[in-house]
Short mmCIF file of C-alpha atoms in Angstrom, two decimals:
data_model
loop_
_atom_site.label_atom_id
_atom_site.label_comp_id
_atom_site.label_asym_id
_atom_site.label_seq_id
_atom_site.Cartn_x
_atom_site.Cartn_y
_atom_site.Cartn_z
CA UNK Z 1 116.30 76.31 85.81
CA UNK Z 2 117.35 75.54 82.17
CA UNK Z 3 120.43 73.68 83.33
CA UNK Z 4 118.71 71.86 85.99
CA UNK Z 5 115.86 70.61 83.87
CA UNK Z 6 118.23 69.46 80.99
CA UNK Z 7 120.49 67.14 83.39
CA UNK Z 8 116.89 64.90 83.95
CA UNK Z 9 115.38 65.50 80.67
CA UNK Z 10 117.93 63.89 78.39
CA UNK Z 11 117.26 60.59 80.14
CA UNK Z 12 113.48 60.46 79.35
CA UNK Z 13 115.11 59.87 75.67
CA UNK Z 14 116.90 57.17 76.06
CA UNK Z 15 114.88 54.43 74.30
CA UNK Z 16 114.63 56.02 71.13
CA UNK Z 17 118.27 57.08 71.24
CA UNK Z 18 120.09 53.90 71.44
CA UNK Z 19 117.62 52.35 68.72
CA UNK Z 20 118.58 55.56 66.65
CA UNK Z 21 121.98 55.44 66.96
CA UNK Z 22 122.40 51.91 67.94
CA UNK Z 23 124.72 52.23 71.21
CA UNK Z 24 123.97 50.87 74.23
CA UNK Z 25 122.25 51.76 77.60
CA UNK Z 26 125.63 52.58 79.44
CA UNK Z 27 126.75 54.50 76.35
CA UNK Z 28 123.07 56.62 76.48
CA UNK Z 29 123.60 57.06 80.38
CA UNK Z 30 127.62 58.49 79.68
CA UNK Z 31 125.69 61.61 78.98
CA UNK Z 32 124.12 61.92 81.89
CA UNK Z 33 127.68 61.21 83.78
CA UNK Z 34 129.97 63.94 81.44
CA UNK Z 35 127.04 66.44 82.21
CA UNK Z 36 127.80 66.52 86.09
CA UNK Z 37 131.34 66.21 85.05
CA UNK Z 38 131.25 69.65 83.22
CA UNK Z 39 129.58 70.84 86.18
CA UNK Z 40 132.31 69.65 88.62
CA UNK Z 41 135.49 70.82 86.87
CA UNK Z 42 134.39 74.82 85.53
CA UNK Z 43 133.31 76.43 89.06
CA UNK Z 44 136.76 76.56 89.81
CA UNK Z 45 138.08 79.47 87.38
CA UNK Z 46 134.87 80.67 86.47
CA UNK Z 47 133.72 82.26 90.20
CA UNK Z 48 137.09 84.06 90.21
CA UNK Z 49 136.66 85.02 86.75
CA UNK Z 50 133.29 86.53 87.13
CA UNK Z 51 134.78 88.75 90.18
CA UNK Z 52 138.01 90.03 88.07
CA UNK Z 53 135.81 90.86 85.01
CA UNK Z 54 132.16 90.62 85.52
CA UNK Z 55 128.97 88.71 85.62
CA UNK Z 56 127.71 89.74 82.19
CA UNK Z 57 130.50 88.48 79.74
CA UNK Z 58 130.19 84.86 81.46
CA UNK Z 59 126.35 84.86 81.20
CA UNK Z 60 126.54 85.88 77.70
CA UNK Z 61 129.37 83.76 76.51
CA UNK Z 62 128.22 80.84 78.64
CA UNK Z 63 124.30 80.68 77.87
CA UNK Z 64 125.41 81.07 73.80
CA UNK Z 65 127.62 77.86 74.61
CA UNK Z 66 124.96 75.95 76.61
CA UNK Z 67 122.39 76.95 73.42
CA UNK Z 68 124.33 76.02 70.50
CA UNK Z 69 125.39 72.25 72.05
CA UNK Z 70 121.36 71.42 72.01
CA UNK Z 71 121.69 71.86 68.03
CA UNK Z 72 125.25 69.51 68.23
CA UNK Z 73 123.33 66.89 70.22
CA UNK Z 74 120.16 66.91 68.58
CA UNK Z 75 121.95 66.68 65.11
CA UNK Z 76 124.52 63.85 66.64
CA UNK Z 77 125.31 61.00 63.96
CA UNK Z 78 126.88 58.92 66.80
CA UNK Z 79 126.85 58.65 70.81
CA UNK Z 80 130.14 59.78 71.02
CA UNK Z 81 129.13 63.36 69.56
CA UNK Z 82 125.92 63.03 72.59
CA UNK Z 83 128.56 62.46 74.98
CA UNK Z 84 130.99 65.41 73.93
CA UNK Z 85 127.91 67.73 73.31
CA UNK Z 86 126.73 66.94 76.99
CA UNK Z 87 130.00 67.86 78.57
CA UNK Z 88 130.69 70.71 77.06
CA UNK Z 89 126.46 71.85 77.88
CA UNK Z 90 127.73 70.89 81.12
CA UNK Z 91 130.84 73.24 81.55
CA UNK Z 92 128.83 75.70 80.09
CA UNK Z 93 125.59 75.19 82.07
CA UNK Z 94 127.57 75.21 85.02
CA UNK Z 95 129.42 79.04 84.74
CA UNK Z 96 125.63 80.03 84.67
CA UNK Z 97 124.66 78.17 88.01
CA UNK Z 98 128.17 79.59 89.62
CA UNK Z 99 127.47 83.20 88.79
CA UNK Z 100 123.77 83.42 90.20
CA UNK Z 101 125.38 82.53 93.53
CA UNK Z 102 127.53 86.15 93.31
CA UNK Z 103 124.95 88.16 91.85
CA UNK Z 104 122.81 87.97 94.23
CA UNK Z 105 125.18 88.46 96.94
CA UNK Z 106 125.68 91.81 94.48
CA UNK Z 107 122.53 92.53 94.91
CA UNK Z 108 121.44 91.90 98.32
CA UNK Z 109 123.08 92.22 101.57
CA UNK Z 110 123.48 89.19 103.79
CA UNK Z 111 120.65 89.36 105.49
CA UNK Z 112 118.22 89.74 102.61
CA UNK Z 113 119.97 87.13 100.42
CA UNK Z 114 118.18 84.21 102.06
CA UNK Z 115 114.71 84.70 99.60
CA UNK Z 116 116.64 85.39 96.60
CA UNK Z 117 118.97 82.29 96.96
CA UNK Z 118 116.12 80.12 98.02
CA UNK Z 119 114.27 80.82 94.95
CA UNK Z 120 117.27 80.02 93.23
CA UNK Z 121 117.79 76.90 95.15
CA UNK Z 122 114.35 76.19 94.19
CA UNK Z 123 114.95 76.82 90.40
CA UNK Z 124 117.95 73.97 90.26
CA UNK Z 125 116.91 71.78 92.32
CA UNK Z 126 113.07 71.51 91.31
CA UNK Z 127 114.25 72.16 87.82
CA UNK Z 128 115.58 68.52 88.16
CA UNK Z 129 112.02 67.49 87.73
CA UNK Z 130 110.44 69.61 85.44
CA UNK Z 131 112.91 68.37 82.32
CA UNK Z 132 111.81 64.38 82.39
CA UNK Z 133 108.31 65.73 82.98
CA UNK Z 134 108.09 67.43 79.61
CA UNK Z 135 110.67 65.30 78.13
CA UNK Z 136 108.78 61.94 78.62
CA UNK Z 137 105.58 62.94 76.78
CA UNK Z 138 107.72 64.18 73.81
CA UNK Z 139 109.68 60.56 74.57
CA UNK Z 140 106.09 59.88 73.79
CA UNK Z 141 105.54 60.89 70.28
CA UNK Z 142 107.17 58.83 67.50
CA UNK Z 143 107.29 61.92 65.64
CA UNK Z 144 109.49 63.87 67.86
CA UNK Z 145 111.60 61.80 70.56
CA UNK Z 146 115.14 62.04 71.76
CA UNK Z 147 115.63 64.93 68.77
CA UNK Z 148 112.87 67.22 69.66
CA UNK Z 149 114.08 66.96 73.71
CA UNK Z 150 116.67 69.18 72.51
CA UNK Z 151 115.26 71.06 70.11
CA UNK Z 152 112.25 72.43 72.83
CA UNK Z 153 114.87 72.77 75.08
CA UNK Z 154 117.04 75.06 72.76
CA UNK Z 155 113.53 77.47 71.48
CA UNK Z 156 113.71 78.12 75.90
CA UNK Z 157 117.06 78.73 76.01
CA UNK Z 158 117.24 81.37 72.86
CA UNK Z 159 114.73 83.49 75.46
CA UNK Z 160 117.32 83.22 78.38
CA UNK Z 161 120.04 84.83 75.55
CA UNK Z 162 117.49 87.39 74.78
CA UNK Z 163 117.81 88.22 78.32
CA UNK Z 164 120.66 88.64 78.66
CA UNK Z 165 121.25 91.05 76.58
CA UNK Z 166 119.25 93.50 78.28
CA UNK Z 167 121.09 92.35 81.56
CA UNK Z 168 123.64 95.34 83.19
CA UNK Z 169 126.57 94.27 84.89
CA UNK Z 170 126.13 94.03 88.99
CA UNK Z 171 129.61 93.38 90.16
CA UNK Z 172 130.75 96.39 92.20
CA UNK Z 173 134.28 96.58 91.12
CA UNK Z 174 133.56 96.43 87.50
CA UNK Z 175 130.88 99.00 87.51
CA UNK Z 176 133.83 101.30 89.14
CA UNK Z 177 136.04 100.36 86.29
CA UNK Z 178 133.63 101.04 83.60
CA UNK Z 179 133.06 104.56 85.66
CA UNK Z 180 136.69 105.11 85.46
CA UNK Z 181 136.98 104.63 81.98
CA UNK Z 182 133.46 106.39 81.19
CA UNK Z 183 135.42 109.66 83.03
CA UNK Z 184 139.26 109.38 81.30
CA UNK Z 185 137.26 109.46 78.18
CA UNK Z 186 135.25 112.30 79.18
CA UNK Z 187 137.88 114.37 80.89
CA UNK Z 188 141.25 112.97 79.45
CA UNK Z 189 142.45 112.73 82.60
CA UNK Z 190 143.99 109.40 83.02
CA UNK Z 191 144.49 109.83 86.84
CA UNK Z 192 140.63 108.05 87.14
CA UNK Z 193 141.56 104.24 88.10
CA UNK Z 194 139.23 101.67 89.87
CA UNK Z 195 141.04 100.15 92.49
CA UNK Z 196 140.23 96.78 90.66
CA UNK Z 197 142.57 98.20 87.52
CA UNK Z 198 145.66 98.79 89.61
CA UNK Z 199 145.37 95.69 91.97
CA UNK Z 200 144.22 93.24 89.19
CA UNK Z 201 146.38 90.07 89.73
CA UNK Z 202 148.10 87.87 86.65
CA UNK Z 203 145.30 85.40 84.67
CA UNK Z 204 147.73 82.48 85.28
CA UNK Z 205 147.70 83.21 89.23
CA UNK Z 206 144.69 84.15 89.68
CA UNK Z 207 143.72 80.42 87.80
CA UNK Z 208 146.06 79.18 89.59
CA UNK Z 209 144.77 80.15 93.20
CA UNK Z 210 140.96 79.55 92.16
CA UNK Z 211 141.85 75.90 91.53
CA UNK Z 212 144.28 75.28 94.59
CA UNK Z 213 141.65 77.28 97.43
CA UNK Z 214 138.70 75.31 96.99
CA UNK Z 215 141.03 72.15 96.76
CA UNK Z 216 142.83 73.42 99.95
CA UNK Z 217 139.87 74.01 101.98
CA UNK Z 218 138.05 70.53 101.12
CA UNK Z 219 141.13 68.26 101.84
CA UNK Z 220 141.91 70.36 105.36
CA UNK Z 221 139.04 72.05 106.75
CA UNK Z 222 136.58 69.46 108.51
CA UNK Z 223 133.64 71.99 107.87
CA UNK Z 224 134.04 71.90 104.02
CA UNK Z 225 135.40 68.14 103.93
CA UNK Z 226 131.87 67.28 106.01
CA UNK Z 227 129.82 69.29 103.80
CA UNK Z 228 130.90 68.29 100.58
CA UNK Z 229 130.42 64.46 101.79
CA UNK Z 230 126.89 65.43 102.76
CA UNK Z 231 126.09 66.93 99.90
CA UNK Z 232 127.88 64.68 97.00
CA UNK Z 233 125.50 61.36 98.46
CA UNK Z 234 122.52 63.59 98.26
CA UNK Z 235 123.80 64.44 94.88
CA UNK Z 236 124.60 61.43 93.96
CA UNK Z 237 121.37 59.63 94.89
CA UNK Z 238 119.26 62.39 92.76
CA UNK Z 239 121.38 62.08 89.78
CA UNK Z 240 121.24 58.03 90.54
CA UNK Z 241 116.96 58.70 91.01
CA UNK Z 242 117.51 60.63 87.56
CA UNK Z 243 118.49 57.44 85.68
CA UNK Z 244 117.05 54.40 87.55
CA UNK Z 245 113.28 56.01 88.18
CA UNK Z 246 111.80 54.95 84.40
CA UNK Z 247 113.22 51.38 85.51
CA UNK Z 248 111.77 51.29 88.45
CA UNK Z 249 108.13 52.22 86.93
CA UNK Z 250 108.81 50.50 83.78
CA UNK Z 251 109.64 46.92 85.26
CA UNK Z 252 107.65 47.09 88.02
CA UNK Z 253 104.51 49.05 87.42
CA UNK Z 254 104.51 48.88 83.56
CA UNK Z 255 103.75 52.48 82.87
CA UNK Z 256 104.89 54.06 78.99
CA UNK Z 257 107.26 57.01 79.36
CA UNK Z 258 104.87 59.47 79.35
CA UNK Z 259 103.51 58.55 82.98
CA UNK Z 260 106.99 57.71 83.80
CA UNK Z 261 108.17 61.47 83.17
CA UNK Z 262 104.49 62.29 84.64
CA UNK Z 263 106.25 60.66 88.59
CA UNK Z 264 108.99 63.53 88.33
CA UNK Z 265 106.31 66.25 89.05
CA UNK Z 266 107.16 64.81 92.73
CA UNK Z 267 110.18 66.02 92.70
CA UNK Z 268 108.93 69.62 92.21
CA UNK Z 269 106.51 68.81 94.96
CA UNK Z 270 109.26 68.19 97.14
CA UNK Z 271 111.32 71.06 96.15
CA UNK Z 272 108.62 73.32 96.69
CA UNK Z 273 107.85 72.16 100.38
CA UNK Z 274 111.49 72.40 100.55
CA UNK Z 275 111.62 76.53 99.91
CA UNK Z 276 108.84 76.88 101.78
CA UNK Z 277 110.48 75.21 104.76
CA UNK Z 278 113.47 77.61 103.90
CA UNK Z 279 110.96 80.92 104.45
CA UNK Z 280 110.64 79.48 108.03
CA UNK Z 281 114.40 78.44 108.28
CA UNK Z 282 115.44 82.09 107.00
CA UNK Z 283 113.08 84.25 109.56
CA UNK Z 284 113.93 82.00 112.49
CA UNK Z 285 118.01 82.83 111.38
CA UNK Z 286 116.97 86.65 110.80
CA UNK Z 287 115.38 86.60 114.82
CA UNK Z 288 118.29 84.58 116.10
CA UNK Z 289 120.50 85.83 114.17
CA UNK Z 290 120.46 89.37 113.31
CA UNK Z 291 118.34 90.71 115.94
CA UNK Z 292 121.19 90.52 118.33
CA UNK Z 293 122.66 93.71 116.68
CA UNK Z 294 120.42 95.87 118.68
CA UNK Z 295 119.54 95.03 122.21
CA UNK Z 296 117.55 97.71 122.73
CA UNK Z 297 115.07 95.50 119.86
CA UNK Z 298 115.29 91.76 121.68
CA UNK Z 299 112.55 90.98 123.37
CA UNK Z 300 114.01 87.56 124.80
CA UNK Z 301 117.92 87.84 126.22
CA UNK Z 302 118.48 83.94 126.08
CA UNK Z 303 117.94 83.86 122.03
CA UNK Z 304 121.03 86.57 121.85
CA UNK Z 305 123.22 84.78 123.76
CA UNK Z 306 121.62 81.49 121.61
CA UNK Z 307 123.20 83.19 118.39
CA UNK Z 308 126.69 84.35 120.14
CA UNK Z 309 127.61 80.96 120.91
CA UNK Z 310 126.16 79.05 117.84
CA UNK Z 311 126.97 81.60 114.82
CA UNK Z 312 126.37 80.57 111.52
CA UNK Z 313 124.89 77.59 113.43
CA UNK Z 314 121.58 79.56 113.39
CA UNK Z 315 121.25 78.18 109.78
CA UNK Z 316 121.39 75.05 110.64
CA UNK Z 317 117.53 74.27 112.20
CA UNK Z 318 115.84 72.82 109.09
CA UNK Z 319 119.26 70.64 108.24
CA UNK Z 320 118.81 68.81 111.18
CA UNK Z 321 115.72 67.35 110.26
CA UNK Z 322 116.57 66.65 107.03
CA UNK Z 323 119.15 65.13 107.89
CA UNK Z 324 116.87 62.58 109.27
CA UNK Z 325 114.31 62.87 106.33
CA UNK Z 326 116.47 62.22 103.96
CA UNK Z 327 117.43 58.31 104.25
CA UNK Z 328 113.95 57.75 105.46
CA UNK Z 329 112.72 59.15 102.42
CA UNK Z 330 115.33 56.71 100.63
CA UNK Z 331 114.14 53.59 102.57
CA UNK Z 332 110.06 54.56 101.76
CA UNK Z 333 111.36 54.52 98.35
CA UNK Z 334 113.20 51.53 98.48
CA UNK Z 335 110.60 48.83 100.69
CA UNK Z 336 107.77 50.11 97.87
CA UNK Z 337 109.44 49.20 94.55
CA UNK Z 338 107.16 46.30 94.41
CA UNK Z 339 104.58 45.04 92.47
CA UNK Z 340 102.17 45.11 95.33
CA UNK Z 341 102.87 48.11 96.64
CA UNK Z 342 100.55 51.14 95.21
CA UNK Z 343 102.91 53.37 92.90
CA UNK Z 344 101.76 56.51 94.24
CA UNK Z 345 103.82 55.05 97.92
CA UNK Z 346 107.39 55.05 95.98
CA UNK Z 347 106.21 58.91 95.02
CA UNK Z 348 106.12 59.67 98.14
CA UNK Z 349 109.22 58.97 98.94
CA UNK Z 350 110.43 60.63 96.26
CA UNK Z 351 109.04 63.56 97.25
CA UNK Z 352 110.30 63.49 101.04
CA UNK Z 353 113.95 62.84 99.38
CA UNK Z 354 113.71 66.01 97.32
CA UNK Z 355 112.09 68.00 100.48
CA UNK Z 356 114.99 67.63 102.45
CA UNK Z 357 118.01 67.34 99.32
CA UNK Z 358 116.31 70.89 98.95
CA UNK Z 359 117.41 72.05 102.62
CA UNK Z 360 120.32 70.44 102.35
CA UNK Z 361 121.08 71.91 98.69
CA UNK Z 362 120.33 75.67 100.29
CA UNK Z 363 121.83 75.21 103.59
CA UNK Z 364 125.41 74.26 102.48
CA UNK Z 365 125.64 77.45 100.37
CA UNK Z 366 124.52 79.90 103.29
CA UNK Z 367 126.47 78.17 106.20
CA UNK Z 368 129.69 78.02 104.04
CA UNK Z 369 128.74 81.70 103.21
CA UNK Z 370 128.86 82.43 107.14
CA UNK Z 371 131.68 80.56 107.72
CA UNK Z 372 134.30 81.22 105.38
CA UNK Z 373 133.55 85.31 104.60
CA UNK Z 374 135.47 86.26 101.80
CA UNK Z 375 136.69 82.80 101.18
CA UNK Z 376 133.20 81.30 100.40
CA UNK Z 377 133.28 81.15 97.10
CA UNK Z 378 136.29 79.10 97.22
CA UNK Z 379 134.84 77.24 99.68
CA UNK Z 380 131.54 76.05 97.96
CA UNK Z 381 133.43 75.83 94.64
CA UNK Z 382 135.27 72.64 97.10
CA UNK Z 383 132.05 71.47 97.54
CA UNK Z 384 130.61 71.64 94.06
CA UNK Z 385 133.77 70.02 92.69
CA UNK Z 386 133.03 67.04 95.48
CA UNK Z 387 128.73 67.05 94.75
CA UNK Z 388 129.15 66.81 91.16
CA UNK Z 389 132.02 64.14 90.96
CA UNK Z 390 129.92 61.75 92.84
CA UNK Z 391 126.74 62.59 90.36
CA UNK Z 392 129.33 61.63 87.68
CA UNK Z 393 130.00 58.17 88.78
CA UNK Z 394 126.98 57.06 90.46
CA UNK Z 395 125.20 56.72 87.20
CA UNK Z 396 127.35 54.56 85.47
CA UNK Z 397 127.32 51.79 87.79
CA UNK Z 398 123.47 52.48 89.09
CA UNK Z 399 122.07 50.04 86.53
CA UNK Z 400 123.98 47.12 87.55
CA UNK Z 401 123.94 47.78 90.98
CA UNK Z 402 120.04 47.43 90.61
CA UNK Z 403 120.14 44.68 88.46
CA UNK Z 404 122.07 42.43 90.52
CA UNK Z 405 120.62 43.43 94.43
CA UNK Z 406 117.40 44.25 93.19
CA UNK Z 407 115.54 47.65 93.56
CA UNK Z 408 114.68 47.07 97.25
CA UNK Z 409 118.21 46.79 98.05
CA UNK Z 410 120.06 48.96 96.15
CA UNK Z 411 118.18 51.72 97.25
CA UNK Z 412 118.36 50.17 101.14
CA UNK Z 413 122.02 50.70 100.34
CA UNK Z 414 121.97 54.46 99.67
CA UNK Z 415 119.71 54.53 102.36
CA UNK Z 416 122.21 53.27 105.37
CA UNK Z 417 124.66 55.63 103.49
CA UNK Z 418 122.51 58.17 104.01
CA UNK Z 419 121.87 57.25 107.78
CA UNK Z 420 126.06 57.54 108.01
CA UNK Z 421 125.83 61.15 107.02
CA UNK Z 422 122.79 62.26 109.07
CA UNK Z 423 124.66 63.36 112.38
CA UNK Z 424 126.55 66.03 110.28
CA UNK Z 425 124.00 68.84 110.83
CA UNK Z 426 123.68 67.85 114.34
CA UNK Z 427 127.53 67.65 114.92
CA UNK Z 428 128.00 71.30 113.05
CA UNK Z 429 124.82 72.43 115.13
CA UNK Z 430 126.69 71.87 118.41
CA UNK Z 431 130.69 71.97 118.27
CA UNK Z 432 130.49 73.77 114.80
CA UNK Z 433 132.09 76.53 116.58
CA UNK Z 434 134.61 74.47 118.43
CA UNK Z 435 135.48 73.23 115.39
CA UNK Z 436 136.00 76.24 113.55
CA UNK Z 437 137.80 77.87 116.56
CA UNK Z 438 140.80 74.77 116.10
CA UNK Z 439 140.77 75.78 112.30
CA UNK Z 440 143.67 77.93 111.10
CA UNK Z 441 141.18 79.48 108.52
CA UNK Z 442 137.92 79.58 110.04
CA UNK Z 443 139.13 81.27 112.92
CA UNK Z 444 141.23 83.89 111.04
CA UNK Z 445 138.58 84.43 109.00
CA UNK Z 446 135.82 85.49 111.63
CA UNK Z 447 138.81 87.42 113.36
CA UNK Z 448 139.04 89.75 110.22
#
C-alpha cells in the first residue's frame, strides 16, 4: 500500500516544491513520470530473482531502498535530485509489488488465492488514493509541505522494515535448500542437495530469459498483447487523474489543497466497491469453475460443461462490465468539469473509474495466471512493463493536453479510447479459447 500511496501523494506537493526549488510544473510532474518508469523496467529480473533465491532478501533489500530515497528526496537541493530519488523509489517500490504476487501463490493454492490477491489488489490500487488524501492537508500547513510528505511517509515505511525482519522465507525451493544445508551441517554428509542447488541456471541467463519471455509473449501472443493494451489506458488515465485532479478542482471549483486531496477518498470508495465486486466475481469462478472436479457435487450439468468450454474465461464476468463502466465513468467525469456542475458529480465519476480500473487491475493478474501456467509470471511481467510505460508518458503531456482542449475534452478523449478497448473482455469471454487454441504457447501450455 506504501508504494501505491506514494505514486499520488508526491503530487499533492507540488506548489510548494517548485516555489522551493524554483523549477517548473513539468519538471515537478517528471517525478511522477520516472516513478512508473522504475516500476516498468525492474519486474523483469526481479520475479525470476525472487524464485532462484527467495522472497525475503528482495523484501528486505528492496523496502531499505524504497525507505532511504524518502530522506534523498525530502533533503533534495534541486529537482533533478526529486527526479533521480523518485526513480530509484520506483525500481525499488516496484520489486515489493512483484513479489506479493508469488507469495501468495506460495501460500495459497489456486483456488484460495482469489481473497488474498484481491486484498492485495485492493491495497495498490486504493492505496492510489489514500497518499494525496493525507498528503494535501500536510500540502496544507506552511510548516510542513512538500518536505514533511516524505518524511510521514518514511516514519510508515521504517514499520514495513520492522516487518520484515520477522518475515520467514515462503518460496518452496528455497526452504528445501536451506533444509539441505541445515542437514550437511548437521550430518556432514554432503549428499543432501535441493533440487534447486543442482539445477540452478547461470545469473546472466537466467537475466537474460526474464527480460526476453515477458517481451516475447507481449509482442506475439494476442492474449497478453490485448491485455497489456487494456490495462496500460486504464493505467494511464489513473496516473493522468493523479496529476490533472487538483487542476481540475483548483480552476474550476476553487477549493485549497486540502479539500483537493480530501476528492481522492473517492478513489478508495471505488476501490473498495471494486473488491467487493471481486468476492462475487471469485465465488461465481470457484462454482463454475472448480466445482466441475467432482460431478458427483454439481447440482446443475449445464454450468460444467459452461466451464469446459470457457476455461479461465470463468474469470472474466465482472471484466465485462467494467469494461463498459470504465469510459462511462471517464465521460461522467469529463461533461461535469464545469463550473455549474455540483463537484460532488465529477466524484462520482471518479469513483465509477476506480470501481471498474479495480476489476480490471485484479482480473488481468488471475486470467494471465490461468492462461499461461508456469509462464505467468513472465506473462504479467509483459503486461506490467506495457501498464507502467504508458503511466510514464501520459503525465508529461496531460497538462497541455488539458490546457489547450479544455477539461471537457481531454477527458472525452480518454473516454472514446476507453470505448476502443471495451470489447476486449467480451472478445476473451467468447473466442478466448479459440484464440489460445491457434497459440503455439497457450496451447502447449494447457497441454502440459
Amino acid at each position: 500500500m506504501t508504494a501505491a500511496s506514494v505514486a499520488g501523494s508526491y503530487t499533492m506537493g507540488f506548489t510548494s516544491m517548485m516555489s522551493d526549488l524554483n523549477c517548473n510544473h513539468l519538471e515537478a510532474i517528471s517525478g511522477l513520470s520516472t516513478y512508473a518508469l522504475g516500476f516498468a523496467i525492474v519486474p523483469l529480473i526481479s520475479a525470476s530473482l525472487s524464485e532462484e533465491f527467495g522472497r525475503k532478501p528482495l523484501y528486505n533489500y528492496s523496502g531499505l531502498i524504497f525507505f532511504l530515497m524518502f530522506a534523498m528526496i525530502a533533503l533534495a537541493k534541486n529537482v533533478q535530485t526529486v527526479i533521480i530519488g523518485r526513480l530509484l523509489q520506483g525500481m525499488a517500490g516496484s520489486t515489493c509489488a512483484t513479489v506479493v504476487g508469488g507469495t501468495i501463490a506460495d501460500i495459497w493454492s489456486p483456488k484460495d488465492r482469489g481473497i488474498p490477491m484481491a486484498v492485495f489488489s485492493l491495497a495498490a490500487v486504493g492505496g492510489t488514493g489514500f497518499g494525496p488524501l493525507i498528503g494535501g492537508w500536510i500540502e496544507m500547513n506552511p510548516t510542513l509541505q512538500w518536505r514533511w510528505i516524505q518524511w510521514i511517509q518514511m516514519i510508515g515505511q521504517f514499520v514495513f522494515l520492522l516487518l520484515t525482519l520477522v518475515m520467514r522465507e515462503t518460496r518452496p525451493e528455497i526452504l528445501l535448500e536451506h533444509r539441505a544445508k541445515q542437514l550437511r551441517k548437521e550430518t556432514g554428509d554432503n549428499r543432501y542437495r535441493a533440487r534447486v542447488e543442482v539445477e540452478r541456471p547461470k545469473l546472466v541467463n537466467l537475466l537474460m530469459v526474464s527480460c526476453a519471455r515477458p517481451l516475447y509473449l507481449t509482442f506475439t501472443e494476442p492474449i497478453v498483447t490485448a491485455i497489456s493494451l487494456w490495462i496500460g489506458l486504464t493505467w494511464g488515465v489513473i496516473f493522468n487523474f493523479l496529476s490533472t485532479i487538483p487542476l481540475v478542482y483548483q480552476t474550476v471549483h476553487h477549493f485549497n489543497i486540502g479539500l483537493i486531496g480530501t476528492t481522492y477518498v473517492s478513489m478508495i470508495i471505488g476501490a473498495i466497491l471494486g473488491f467487493l465486486t471481486i468476492l462475487k466475481q471469485q465465488s461465481l469462478y470457484l462454482y463454475v469453475g472448480f466445482q466441475y472436479l467432482d460431478a458427483s457435487t454439481l447440482a446443475n450439468q449445464r454450468h460444467r460443461q459452461n466451464y469446459s468450454k470457457r476455461g479461465p474465461e470463468a474469470r472474466l464476468y465482472a471484466a465485462c462490465a467494467a469494461g463498459l463502466m470504465f469510459p462511462a465513468a471517464m465521460f461522467i467525469y469529463a461533461w461535469s468539469t464545469l463550473p455549474q456542475v455540483h463537484w460532488i458529480v465529477p466524484n462520482i465519476g471518479i469513483t465509477l473509474l476506480m470501481w471498474a480500473a479495480y476489476i480490471i487491475y485484479q482480473t488481468v493478474f488471475s486470467y494471465l495466471s490461468d492462461c499461461y501456467g508456469t509462464w505467468a509470471s513472465s506473462a504479467s511481467a509483459g503486461q506490467s512493463l506495457t501498464r507502467n510505460l504508458i503511466a510514464t508518458v501520459f503525465p508529461l503531456f496531460a497538462t497541455q493536453m488539458f490546457e489547450r482542449l479544455s477539461y471537457k475534452w481531454a477527458c472525452t478523449l480518454f473516454a472514446c479510447l476507453g470505448v476502443i478497448m471495451a470489447p476486449i473482455p467480451f472478445v476473451l469471454f467468447f473466442w478466448g479459447p479459440a484464440i489460445r487454441k491457434r497459440s503455439k504457447v497457450a496451447s502447449r501450455l494447457t497441454e502440459i
